[in-house]
């Protein structure tokens, strides 16, 4: 059994989706970020920077933080969505999500969604970057079925929950034909529908 310490955020949903995809028995322990539960001493023993998600695999006692590392671990352990023959390409797109797509869209959330009117510079800068990312992903998906090629992989699982925040982004997902095709394809997977509803409160995937 795997314990997942998480919150209902894109980084959190990556892992519920992956756990549903690999058919793993798991339990979610909710970390309330609004109450700073991520900064408690016991949690920081598992996650030194005080960030969700974290897993503990009770089969071997291993705890891991960083969503990308968790996806790689689960992909390797279950031999799913992380083919050895395509691993460099999968890693490349996974790292692009971890280093660029997540952090930049996260800033866009901060300025455009949570704090509009506080910084014109921040709002404009991250709106522009987010829009550029939509175009760049659309371009990639014009010639590739999934981010790392023909197959659905952990790179898609890492990226998809960020695009699922498209209503907050206010960019108009439906104007990006290839990104929309990819988004809807993944949104129709049973594991994604289940994993998206991280808190099991009936949360539905937003349509473009
Ligand atoms: N690179 C990390 C980022 C994790 C992250 O930013 N988590 C956020 C929620 S989505 C968090 O825990 N924020 C609380 C804080 O920073 O205090 C990962 O992918 O696991």
Short mmCIF file of C-alpha atoms and ligand atoms in Angstrom, two decimals:
data_model
loop_
_atom_site.label_atom_id
_atom_site.label_comp_id
_atom_site.label_asym_id
_atom_site.label_seq_id
_atom_site.Cartn_x
_atom_site.Cartn_y
_atom_site.Cartn_z
CA UNK A 1 0.00 0.00 0.00
CA UNK A 2 1.15 3.51 -0.78
CA UNK A 3 0.41 6.53 1.39
CA UNK A 4 0.20 9.76 -0.55
CA UNK A 5 0.57 13.02 1.34
CA UNK A 6 -1.04 15.56 -0.92
CA UNK A 7 -3.35 18.45 -1.67
CA UNK A 8 -5.81 19.09 -4.47
CA UNK A 9 -3.35 20.83 -6.82
CA UNK A 10 -1.86 19.98 -10.23
CA UNK A 11 1.28 18.53 -8.60
CA UNK A 12 -0.93 16.50 -6.27
CA UNK A 13 -3.16 15.22 -9.07
CA UNK A 14 -0.16 13.94 -11.08
CA UNK A 15 0.33 11.27 -8.46
CA UNK A 16 -3.31 10.24 -7.89
CA UNK A 17 -3.61 9.86 -11.67
CA UNK A 18 -0.44 7.73 -11.84
CA UNK A 19 -1.51 5.57 -8.89
CA UNK A 20 -4.90 4.98 -10.56
CA UNK A 21 -3.16 4.25 -13.88
CA UNK A 22 -0.90 1.58 -12.41
CA UNK A 23 -3.73 0.11 -10.32
CA UNK A 24 -1.94 0.55 -7.03
CA UNK A 25 -3.65 0.40 -3.65
CA UNK A 26 -3.24 3.83 -2.05
CA UNK A 27 -4.51 6.15 0.63
CA UNK A 28 -4.46 9.96 0.43
CA UNK A 29 -3.45 11.89 3.55
CA UNK A 30 -4.56 15.47 3.00
CA UNK A 31 -2.02 18.19 3.73
CA UNK A 32 -3.84 21.50 4.20
CA UNK A 33 -1.59 24.14 2.62
CA UNK A 34 -3.86 26.95 3.82
CA UNK A 35 -3.03 25.87 7.39
CA UNK A 36 0.71 25.49 6.61
CA UNK A 37 0.55 21.78 7.46
CA UNK A 38 3.36 21.27 4.91
CA UNK A 39 5.71 23.17 7.23
CA UNK A 40 5.18 20.91 10.26
CA UNK A 41 8.35 19.24 11.54
CA UNK A 42 7.11 15.70 10.92
CA UNK A 43 6.13 16.46 7.32
CA UNK A 44 9.47 18.21 6.66
CA UNK A 45 11.25 15.02 7.70
CA UNK A 46 9.67 13.52 4.56
CA UNK A 47 9.78 16.63 2.38
CA UNK A 48 12.67 18.93 3.29
CA UNK A 49 11.29 21.92 1.33
CA UNK A 50 7.82 21.51 2.81
CA UNK A 51 6.10 20.63 -0.47
CA UNK A 52 3.47 18.12 -1.49
CA UNK A 53 3.32 15.51 -2.99
CA UNK A 54 5.14 12.84 -0.99
CA UNK A 55 4.65 9.08 -1.05
CA UNK A 56 5.57 6.33 1.37
CA UNK A 57 5.64 2.89 -0.17
CA UNK A 58 4.87 0.49 2.67
CA UNK A 59 6.07 -2.47 0.63
CA UNK A 60 9.68 -1.35 1.13
CA UNK A 61 9.48 1.63 3.53
CA UNK A 62 10.70 4.13 0.91
CA UNK A 63 9.49 7.74 1.12
CA UNK A 64 9.94 10.09 -1.82
CA UNK A 65 9.27 13.78 -2.44
CA UNK A 66 9.25 15.66 -5.81
CA UNK A 67 6.47 14.65 -8.17
CA UNK A 68 8.84 13.88 -11.08
CA UNK A 69 10.91 11.52 -8.93
CA UNK A 70 7.70 9.85 -7.69
CA UNK A 71 6.43 9.35 -11.27
CA UNK A 72 9.78 7.84 -12.31
CA UNK A 73 9.71 5.51 -9.30
CA UNK A 74 6.18 4.31 -9.96
CA UNK A 75 6.79 4.01 -13.71
CA UNK A 76 9.87 1.90 -13.10
CA UNK A 77 8.29 -0.19 -10.34
CA UNK A 78 5.19 -1.07 -12.37
CA UNK A 79 6.95 -1.06 -15.72
CA UNK A 80 4.30 1.26 -17.14
CA UNK A 81 4.30 4.61 -18.96
CA UNK A 82 8.12 4.80 -18.74
CA UNK A 83 9.52 2.52 -21.45
CA UNK A 84 13.22 1.81 -21.20
CA UNK A 85 13.64 2.18 -24.97
CA UNK A 86 12.30 5.75 -24.91
CA UNK A 87 13.52 6.83 -21.49
CA UNK A 88 15.73 9.75 -22.57
CA UNK A 89 12.91 11.35 -24.53
CA UNK A 90 10.42 10.76 -21.71
CA UNK A 91 12.88 12.26 -19.20
CA UNK A 92 13.36 15.30 -21.44
CA UNK A 93 9.61 16.09 -21.53
CA UNK A 94 9.19 15.23 -17.88
CA UNK A 95 12.01 17.63 -16.94
CA UNK A 96 10.48 20.31 -19.18
CA UNK A 97 7.30 20.00 -17.13
CA UNK A 98 9.18 20.08 -13.83
CA UNK A 99 11.54 22.92 -14.74
CA UNK A 100 9.46 25.10 -17.05
CA UNK A 101 5.77 24.27 -17.53
CA UNK A 102 4.88 23.80 -13.83
CA UNK A 103 6.88 26.71 -12.39
CA UNK A 104 5.80 29.18 -15.12
CA UNK A 105 2.09 28.25 -15.05
CA UNK A 106 2.34 28.33 -11.25
CA UNK A 107 3.50 31.96 -11.41
CA UNK A 108 0.69 32.72 -13.86
CA UNK A 109 -1.76 31.31 -11.27
CA UNK A 110 -0.26 33.55 -8.60
CA UNK A 111 -0.49 36.79 -10.59
CA UNK A 112 -3.52 36.26 -12.82
CA UNK A 113 -5.79 34.05 -10.72
CA UNK A 114 -4.98 34.64 -7.04
CA UNK A 115 -3.64 38.20 -7.00
CA UNK A 116 -4.97 40.21 -9.96
CA UNK A 117 -4.27 43.93 -9.78
CA UNK A 118 -1.24 43.61 -7.52
CA UNK A 119 1.51 43.65 -10.12
CA UNK A 120 0.99 44.68 -13.73
CA UNK A 121 4.51 43.51 -14.54
CA UNK A 122 3.96 40.05 -13.02
CA UNK A 123 0.56 39.62 -14.64
CA UNK A 124 1.80 40.59 -18.10
CA UNK A 125 5.03 38.64 -17.88
CA UNK A 126 3.49 35.33 -16.84
CA UNK A 127 0.42 35.68 -19.06
CA UNK A 128 2.78 36.04 -22.01
CA UNK A 129 4.92 33.09 -20.92
CA UNK A 130 1.84 30.90 -20.33
CA UNK A 131 0.51 31.74 -23.78
CA UNK A 132 3.86 30.92 -25.32
CA UNK A 133 3.86 27.55 -23.52
CA UNK A 134 0.41 26.74 -24.93
CA UNK A 135 1.74 27.46 -28.45
CA UNK A 136 4.90 25.45 -27.90
CA UNK A 137 2.99 22.46 -26.56
CA UNK A 138 0.51 22.78 -29.43
CA UNK A 139 3.41 22.77 -31.89
CA UNK A 140 4.93 19.64 -30.33
CA UNK A 141 1.57 17.88 -30.36
CA UNK A 142 1.03 18.75 -34.02
CA UNK A 143 3.66 16.17 -34.91
CA UNK A 144 3.53 13.82 -31.94
CA UNK A 145 0.54 11.98 -30.50
CA UNK A 146 1.82 12.34 -26.94
CA UNK A 147 4.61 14.50 -25.56
CA UNK A 148 7.31 11.86 -25.74
CA UNK A 149 6.09 10.18 -28.94
CA UNK A 150 3.54 7.54 -29.83
CA UNK A 151 2.75 6.41 -26.32
CA UNK A 152 1.14 7.97 -23.25
CA UNK A 153 3.89 8.34 -20.63
CA UNK A 154 4.70 9.89 -17.26
CA UNK A 155 5.60 13.10 -19.15
CA UNK A 156 1.92 13.42 -20.17
CA UNK A 157 0.78 12.49 -16.66
CA UNK A 158 3.00 15.28 -15.26
CA UNK A 159 1.85 17.92 -17.74
CA UNK A 160 -1.86 17.19 -18.12
CA UNK A 161 -3.02 18.38 -14.64
CA UNK A 162 -1.43 21.78 -15.33
CA UNK A 163 -3.39 22.19 -18.55
CA UNK A 164 -6.47 21.05 -16.63
CA UNK A 165 -6.24 24.47 -14.94
CA UNK A 166 -6.96 26.08 -18.34
CA UNK A 167 -9.91 28.08 -17.00
CA UNK A 168 -7.57 29.88 -14.59
CA UNK A 169 -5.12 30.50 -17.45
CA UNK A 170 -7.72 32.42 -19.46
CA UNK A 171 -5.86 31.70 -22.70
CA UNK A 172 -8.57 29.80 -24.55
CA UNK A 173 -7.49 26.16 -24.72
CA UNK A 174 -9.89 25.41 -27.57
CA UNK A 175 -7.90 27.72 -29.86
CA UNK A 176 -4.97 25.30 -29.61
CA UNK A 177 -6.19 22.41 -31.73
CA UNK A 178 -3.45 19.86 -31.02
CA UNK A 179 -3.21 20.65 -27.33
CA UNK A 180 -7.00 20.29 -27.06
CA UNK A 181 -6.92 16.93 -28.89
CA UNK A 182 -4.24 15.68 -26.46
CA UNK A 183 -6.06 17.14 -23.45
CA UNK A 184 -9.40 15.51 -24.31
CA UNK A 185 -7.81 12.20 -25.21
CA UNK A 186 -6.17 12.00 -21.76
CA UNK A 187 -9.28 13.40 -20.04
CA UNK A 188 -11.27 10.41 -21.29
CA UNK A 189 -9.11 7.85 -19.47
CA UNK A 190 -10.82 6.22 -16.49
CA UNK A 191 -7.72 6.56 -14.31
CA UNK A 192 -7.47 10.26 -15.12
CA UNK A 193 -11.14 10.86 -14.29
CA UNK A 194 -10.66 9.06 -10.95
CA UNK A 195 -7.26 10.57 -10.16
CA UNK A 196 -8.46 14.08 -10.99
CA UNK A 197 -11.01 13.77 -8.18
CA UNK A 198 -8.21 13.62 -5.61
CA UNK A 199 -10.39 14.48 -2.62
CA UNK A 200 -13.23 12.23 -3.78
CA UNK A 201 -15.68 15.12 -3.66
CA UNK A 202 -17.01 14.66 -7.18
CA UNK A 203 -14.60 17.09 -8.84
CA UNK A 204 -15.04 17.00 -12.64
CA UNK A 205 -12.46 17.67 -15.34
CA UNK A 206 -13.04 21.13 -16.90
CA UNK A 207 -13.86 20.97 -20.63
CA UNK A 208 -12.20 23.44 -23.02
N1 LIG B 1 8.76 20.54 -7.76
C1 LIG B 1 7.81 20.14 -6.77
C2 LIG B 1 6.82 21.25 -6.56
C3 LIG B 1 5.82 20.91 -5.50
C4 LIG B 1 5.00 22.11 -5.10
O1 LIG B 1 5.24 23.24 -5.54
N2 LIG B 1 4.01 21.88 -4.26
C5 LIG B 1 3.17 22.96 -3.78
C6 LIG B 1 1.71 22.65 -4.02
S1 LIG B 1 1.37 22.36 -5.73
C7 LIG B 1 3.38 23.11 -2.28
O2 LIG B 1 3.50 22.12 -1.59
N3 LIG B 1 3.39 24.34 -1.81
C8 LIG B 1 3.48 24.63 -0.43
C9 LIG B 1 4.61 25.54 -0.06
O3 LIG B 1 5.46 25.81 -0.90
O4 LIG B 1 4.64 25.98 1.09
C10 LIG B 1 7.09 18.86 -7.21
O5 LIG B 1 6.82 18.75 -8.41
O6 LIG B 1 6.82 17.99 -6.37
#
